[in-house]
Amino acid sequence: MRRAAYRSSRLGERALTAFALLTFAFLYAPIAVLIVFSFNDSPILVFPLSNLSFKWYGELFSDGDLLRSVANSFLVAGGVVPLTLLLGVPLAFALDRFSFVGKALFERVMLVPLIVPGLITGLALLLVFTQTGFRLSLVSIMIGHSIFVLPIVVIQVYARLRRFDRSMEEASLDLGATRVQTFWRITLPNIKTAILGSALLGLTLSFDEVAIAFFLTANDNTLPMHIWSMLRHGITPQINAIGTITIVVSILLIVVSLRLLETKK
Amino acid sequence: MEPVVRLNRVSKRFRELEAVRELTLEVEEGEFLTLLGPSGCGKTTTLRLISGFEVPDEGEVVIEGQVVDALPPFRRNVNTVFQSYALFPHLTVFDNVAYSLSIRRRPRGEIRSRVSDMLERVGLADKARNMPSELSGGQMQRVALARALINEPRLLLLDEPLGALDAKLRRAMQLELKHMQANLGISFIYVTHDQEEALVMSDRVAVMDSGRLQQLGTPAEIFERPANPFVAEFLGTANFLEGEIEAAGAGRCRIGIADGITIEAEETPSLVTGDQVLATVRPQKIRLSLDDPGAPGAANTFPATLKEVIFEGVLVRLLLESAGGIGLEAQGLPDALPFAYQELVPGQRMSVHLPPEAVLVYPR
Amino acid sequence: MTSEAAVSGGSAAKALRRKRLALFLLCFGPPFLYLICFMILPYGNVFQYSFWKKELYTVAAEFNWENYARVWTNPLYRTVLFNSLEVAAIVTVCANLVGYPLAYFLAFVARKHRTLLYFLVIAPLWTSFLLRVFVWKLILGVDGIINGVLIYIGLIDEPMSIIIYNRFSVCLTLVYIFIPFVALPVYAALEKIPREYVEASMDLGAGRWRTFVRVILPLSIPGVIAGSIFTFCLSFGDFVTPTLLGGPSGIMIGNIIIGQFGAAFDWPFGSALAVVILLVVLAMIALAAAAEPRAKARIA
């Protein structure tokens, strides 16, 4: 006997599909608006649009402050990624391989920065830095970002390690490889994509972050902080252009990292 | 000659669980030894103590005359075939088999020829470039074997290597493994919970339960003369009769079971009159006839009621109940029974005979 | 090697345990210390700071409750606090109303292109928060696309100003931001439901609606809880959205905080407000921790 498969009714299914399509439109139409406006010729944002133009993109490359902020963002993200990998991969390893008192509590507390609004993390670090006389710089932003990127790295690598069949490591030891050789030749290749994927995620997240950086920025703006200050002087078409580039690049990076983090079933 | 492996009063506990207790065991050169027992009996822990994944709390493990307790797995000249095969998913079949040679930095040419020879030997020469995920269960099994044998270890450890295969392939692989072991002339320690597998393949079988060695002997010894009720039951005895020794002497003893049934058996020297005992007899050894003796008559013969007939194709199993509610199971090949099993009717009376030489007696 | 091998079983086991302990400390120690220094201590320090007092250009380390008294007694701050809670609640409910059906669609209806659609749901989650908030200025603004279109087709003559710089625009934007935050964990929970459960329910005669209410919905509650916590906490403490789209009626607690750390320069008071947010976050976590076993118990 063929059992009834769970499918919504025809009508329900169509209604859901329509609803989902509308939601996707809702999620992506604003991004499309940003992209379209970035190619609009007119210096003020008025509908209907005037002619197609690349001039705002051209202006980006002559804006020294903007270029410097992009470079700063790369510096920050470039520090956050290795820092969180260096701390996060061994931490995931420790969580996977060892049991210790308070482990469950630690696993929960570690995730708190993901739920706490960024401004809290930012001001908390600001207070500590000023009290200890630590000068604000790109390094302070880097530390701020590492606090919420670290749990993301740990979650991803930990999840991959838990699925990894540990008898493969035993097989390697059994075949004469030392523990160090086993790590490099067996363990690492099997968690490599999780590490790369979370590194890319960390890169994009740090690159786009504004709330923590808001509190920890001294003189050197990151790109989102630069955009933030541009917004205070009103909307300019350059923002649309730089926003378009940022979002498109982010989405590409996200798709790559999701592919890497995906597990073959 | 020095045994390949010697375990000397080895104990291992995991928190509250005593996985292995004071185990002493020797494996000879070229021997096929099976560790047999139910899950949790300590057989896999024993294997891991030899391979070096566990370190004993007490006692010592000696491989080829050297105490290896402080040696990590990669310094022991012993290889393992894992239950899950543990093939490296990111390496090809060739690279899996070549792994230990490449770790030892052997020259490329040597690696190529040795790996090719080995793959040829296990019949996978054409799969060298495949990834493990592209292989069938039986093929993965062979790769795991080839990978473990490439270093020509003097001892190979196998942890339920056939567990994941279907029944037919399993039987074929049993013989193949046994032949391979005989040809290579190396020692195998083989872990399984399947008693039939143990009997088919082994030179000697070590039966384990609750971390202890219950019996060590050839397949025939452990099957025919189980050392205790556990071994008897694990190797397929279904009939256990509780009783008391009424008389013993001259190589015989008489055991009283409920309701006037008495059984004669060979004498067990340590047991004397008045001892509480457990008499066992294998289902295949019970003899049945259709004439109802009415009451317990000659020694070892008594009436019983047929409860159920179970036809299993090759075998027929008969479930019986005798006076005092004692349940018995008898088995036979359909053609070897002294009657046509098709004509049996549940509820009918039969005569049961337990041959004295088939009855084994244990203290209770 | 001989001397090493001569060690008896017991001490070899001890040596191995020592090695494992060393490895553990090496792996766990540095990140643990790092988190203590840059996460636990700073969060804790905010509590301490919130009891201090602002003086003219400095901060005095004198314990007092004044900052908290101010949050509660000053009608401005109290209004903003309740406004923020309301906004967070509205956003959480609306994001669930949109995000749940979306997740359901992905898990049970979408068959073709499911991976692609899944990517489309979570990609926004990781892309620039600031820019996705900013876009709504382009859409809702006086010169924005909605007003532009409506004027262009002649429905209105003057641009409407009621759709921006108020609580509506803040809520709309936050719902937009947080739909993926709800859809993702709900989808994860729905996908984990064994299809046999659902089929068994249908097999036992439950209709589609009853199967949904009695089987699917309870099993997806952990996902709903997780998504709701993220949404509530992060929207409650956001300052980017109310700054860009809030206007006078859309001010939230985050605005007040950045004011205290900026122009007002009253860090202890800002810290007290931050503690309020932290307490709300902790309360949500505690609530979820209490609700989750109950949800699980109901399933079992």
PDB file of N, CA and C in Angstrom, chain A residues 187-222:
ATOM      1  N   THR A 187      43.148  15.017   9.230  1.00  0.00           N
ATOM      2  CA  THR A 187      42.128  15.847   9.856  1.00  0.00           C
ATOM      3  C   THR A 187      41.907  17.147   9.085  1.00  0.00           C
ATOM      4  N   LEU A 188      42.991  17.865   8.835  1.00  0.00           N
ATOM      5  CA  LEU A 188      42.865  19.170   8.194  1.00  0.00           C
ATOM      6  C   LEU A 188      42.182  19.098   6.823  1.00  0.00           C
ATOM      7  N   PRO A 189      42.607  18.179   5.930  1.00  0.00           N
ATOM      8  CA  PRO A 189      41.920  18.131   4.630  1.00  0.00           C
ATOM      9  C   PRO A 189      40.409  17.907   4.769  1.00  0.00           C
ATOM     10  N   ASN A 190      40.002  17.225   5.830  1.00  0.00           N
ATOM     11  CA  ASN A 190      38.576  16.935   5.977  1.00  0.00           C
ATOM     12  C   ASN A 190      37.778  18.067   6.597  1.00  0.00           C
ATOM     13  N   ILE A 191      38.453  19.023   7.261  1.00  0.00           N
ATOM     14  CA  ILE A 191      37.703  20.160   7.801  1.00  0.00           C
ATOM     15  C   ILE A 191      38.051  21.450   7.061  1.00  0.00           C
ATOM     16  N   LYS A 192      38.857  21.297   6.008  1.00  0.00           N
ATOM     17  CA  LYS A 192      39.370  22.453   5.271  1.00  0.00           C
ATOM     18  C   LYS A 192      38.259  23.367   4.769  1.00  0.00           C
ATOM     19  N   THR A 193      37.212  22.759   4.180  1.00  0.00           N
ATOM     20  CA  THR A 193      36.174  23.603   3.592  1.00  0.00           C
ATOM     21  C   THR A 193      35.409  24.360   4.672  1.00  0.00           C
ATOM     22  N   ALA A 194      35.247  23.743   5.843  1.00  0.00           N
ATOM     23  CA  ALA A 194      34.558  24.447   6.935  1.00  0.00           C
ATOM     24  C   ALA A 194      35.396  25.639   7.376  1.00  0.00           C
ATOM     25  N   ILE A 195      36.710  25.468   7.426  1.00  0.00           N
ATOM     26  CA  ILE A 195      37.590  26.573   7.834  1.00  0.00           C
ATOM     27  C   ILE A 195      37.535  27.690   6.804  1.00  0.00           C
ATOM     28  N   LEU A 196      37.666  27.312   5.513  1.00  0.00           N
ATOM     29  CA  LEU A 196      37.624  28.319   4.451  1.00  0.00           C
ATOM     30  C   LEU A 196      36.284  29.041   4.427  1.00  0.00           C
ATOM     31  N   GLY A 197      35.216  28.276   4.546  1.00  0.00           N
ATOM     32  CA  GLY A 197      33.874  28.855   4.499  1.00  0.00           C
ATOM     33  C   GLY A 197      33.668  29.844   5.624  1.00  0.00           C
ATOM     34  N   SER A 198      34.062  29.459   6.843  1.00  0.00           N
ATOM     35  CA  SER A 198      33.841  30.378   7.957  1.00  0.00           C
ATOM     36  C   SER A 198      34.786  31.571   7.861  1.00  0.00           C
ATOM     37  N   ALA A 199      35.961  31.373   7.253  1.00  0.00           N
ATOM     38  CA  ALA A 199      36.866  32.512   7.053  1.00  0.00           C
ATOM     39  C   ALA A 199      36.223  33.543   6.128  1.00  0.00           C
ATOM     40  N   LEU A 200      35.601  33.055   5.042  1.00  0.00           N
ATOM     41  CA  LEU A 200      34.937  33.976   4.112  1.00  0.00           C
ATOM     42  C   LEU A 200      33.762  34.679   4.775  1.00  0.00           C
ATOM     43  N   LEU A 201      32.999  33.926   5.565  1.00  0.00           N
ATOM     44  CA  LEU A 201      31.885  34.536   6.291  1.00  0.00           C
ATOM     45  C   LEU A 201      32.401  35.633   7.214  1.00  0.00           C
ATOM     46  N   GLY A 202      33.454  35.318   7.958  1.00  0.00           N
ATOM     47  CA  GLY A 202      34.041  36.279   8.884  1.00  0.00           C
ATOM     48  C   GLY A 202      34.507  37.525   8.149  1.00  0.00           C
ATOM     49  N   LEU A 203      35.105  37.295   6.974  1.00  0.00           N
ATOM     50  CA  LEU A 203      35.580  38.423   6.165  1.00  0.00           C
ATOM     51  C   LEU A 203      34.437  39.359   5.806  1.00  0.00           C
ATOM     52  N   THR A 204      33.354  38.808   5.262  1.00  0.00           N
ATOM     53  CA  THR A 204      32.227  39.665   4.864  1.00  0.00           C
ATOM     54  C   THR A 204      31.594  40.338   6.075  1.00  0.00           C
ATOM     55  N   LEU A 205      31.416  39.583   7.154  1.00  0.00           N
ATOM     56  CA  LEU A 205      30.768  40.159   8.321  1.00  0.00           C
ATOM     57  C   LEU A 205      31.577  41.311   8.892  1.00  0.00           C
ATOM     58  N   SER A 206      32.885  41.110   8.992  1.00  0.00           N
ATOM     59  CA  SER A 206      33.735  42.175   9.513  1.00  0.00           C
ATOM     60  C   SER A 206      33.714  43.373   8.567  1.00  0.00           C
ATOM     61  N   PHE A 207      33.734  43.082   7.269  1.00  0.00           N
ATOM     62  CA  PHE A 207      33.777  44.148   6.276  1.00  0.00           C
ATOM     63  C   PHE A 207      32.530  45.024   6.339  1.00  0.00           C
ATOM     64  N   ASP A 208      31.393  44.441   6.710  1.00  0.00           N
ATOM     65  CA  ASP A 208      30.130  45.173   6.699  1.00  0.00           C
ATOM     66  C   ASP A 208      29.733  45.736   8.053  1.00  0.00           C
ATOM     67  N   GLU A 209      30.476  45.407   9.103  1.00  0.00           N
ATOM     68  CA  GLU A 209      30.020  45.704  10.454  1.00  0.00           C
ATOM     69  C   GLU A 209      30.096  47.197  10.762  1.00  0.00           C
ATOM     70  N   VAL A 210      29.051  47.733  11.416  1.00  0.00           N
ATOM     71  CA  VAL A 210      29.071  49.163  11.720  1.00  0.00           C
ATOM     72  C   VAL A 210      28.874  49.468  13.209  1.00  0.00           C
ATOM     73  N   ALA A 211      28.062  48.682  13.920  1.00  0.00           N
ATOM     74  CA  ALA A 211      27.694  49.061  15.286  1.00  0.00           C
ATOM     75  C   ALA A 211      28.880  49.012  16.251  1.00  0.00           C
ATOM     76  N   ILE A 212      29.682  47.950  16.170  1.00  0.00           N
ATOM     77  CA  ILE A 212      30.840  47.844  17.053  1.00  0.00           C
ATOM     78  C   ILE A 212      31.878  48.890  16.661  1.00  0.00           C
ATOM     79  N   ALA A 213      32.104  48.995  15.338  1.00  0.00           N
ATOM     80  CA  ALA A 213      33.101  49.946  14.859  1.00  0.00           C
ATOM     81  C   ALA A 213      32.731  51.371  15.267  1.00  0.00           C
ATOM     82  N   PHE A 214      31.446  51.650  15.365  1.00  0.00           N
ATOM     83  CA  PHE A 214      30.971  52.976  15.742  1.00  0.00           C
ATOM     84  C   PHE A 214      31.625  53.444  17.045  1.00  0.00           C
ATOM     85  N   PHE A 215      31.785  52.523  17.987  1.00  0.00           N
ATOM     86  CA  PHE A 215      32.348  52.883  19.283  1.00  0.00           C
ATOM     87  C   PHE A 215      33.865  52.810  19.326  1.00  0.00           C
ATOM     88  N   LEU A 216      34.443  52.015  18.438  1.00  0.00           N
ATOM     89  CA  LEU A 216      35.871  51.729  18.574  1.00  0.00           C
ATOM     90  C   LEU A 216      36.729  52.434  17.524  1.00  0.00           C
ATOM     91  N   THR A 217      36.112  53.319  16.728  1.00  0.00           N
ATOM     92  CA  THR A 217      36.864  53.998  15.696  1.00  0.00           C
ATOM     93  C   THR A 217      37.529  55.246  16.264  1.00  0.00           C
ATOM     94  N   ALA A 218      38.804  55.413  15.940  1.00  0.00           N
ATOM     95  CA  ALA A 218      39.482  56.650  16.337  1.00  0.00           C
ATOM     96  C   ALA A 218      39.446  57.609  15.156  1.00  0.00           C
ATOM     97  N   ASN A 219      40.504  57.618  14.346  1.00  0.00           N
ATOM     98  CA  ASN A 219      40.525  58.518  13.190  1.00  0.00           C
ATOM     99  C   ASN A 219      40.313  57.782  11.883  1.00  0.00           C
ATOM    100  N   ASP A 220      40.749  56.530  11.859  1.00  0.00           N
ATOM    101  CA  ASP A 220      40.680  55.778  10.615  1.00  0.00           C
ATOM    102  C   ASP A 220      39.314  55.120  10.470  1.00  0.00           C
ATOM    103  N   ASN A 221      38.512  55.591   9.533  1.00  0.00           N
ATOM    104  CA  ASN A 221      37.201  55.004   9.295  1.00  0.00           C
ATOM    105  C   ASN A 221      37.301  53.695   8.521  1.00  0.00           C
ATOM    106  N   THR A 222      36.444  52.760   8.866  1.00  0.00           N
ATOM    107  CA  THR A 222      36.245  51.615   7.977  1.00  0.00           C
ATOM    108  C   THR A 222      35.208  52.044   6.943  1.00  0.00           C
TER     109      THR A 222
END
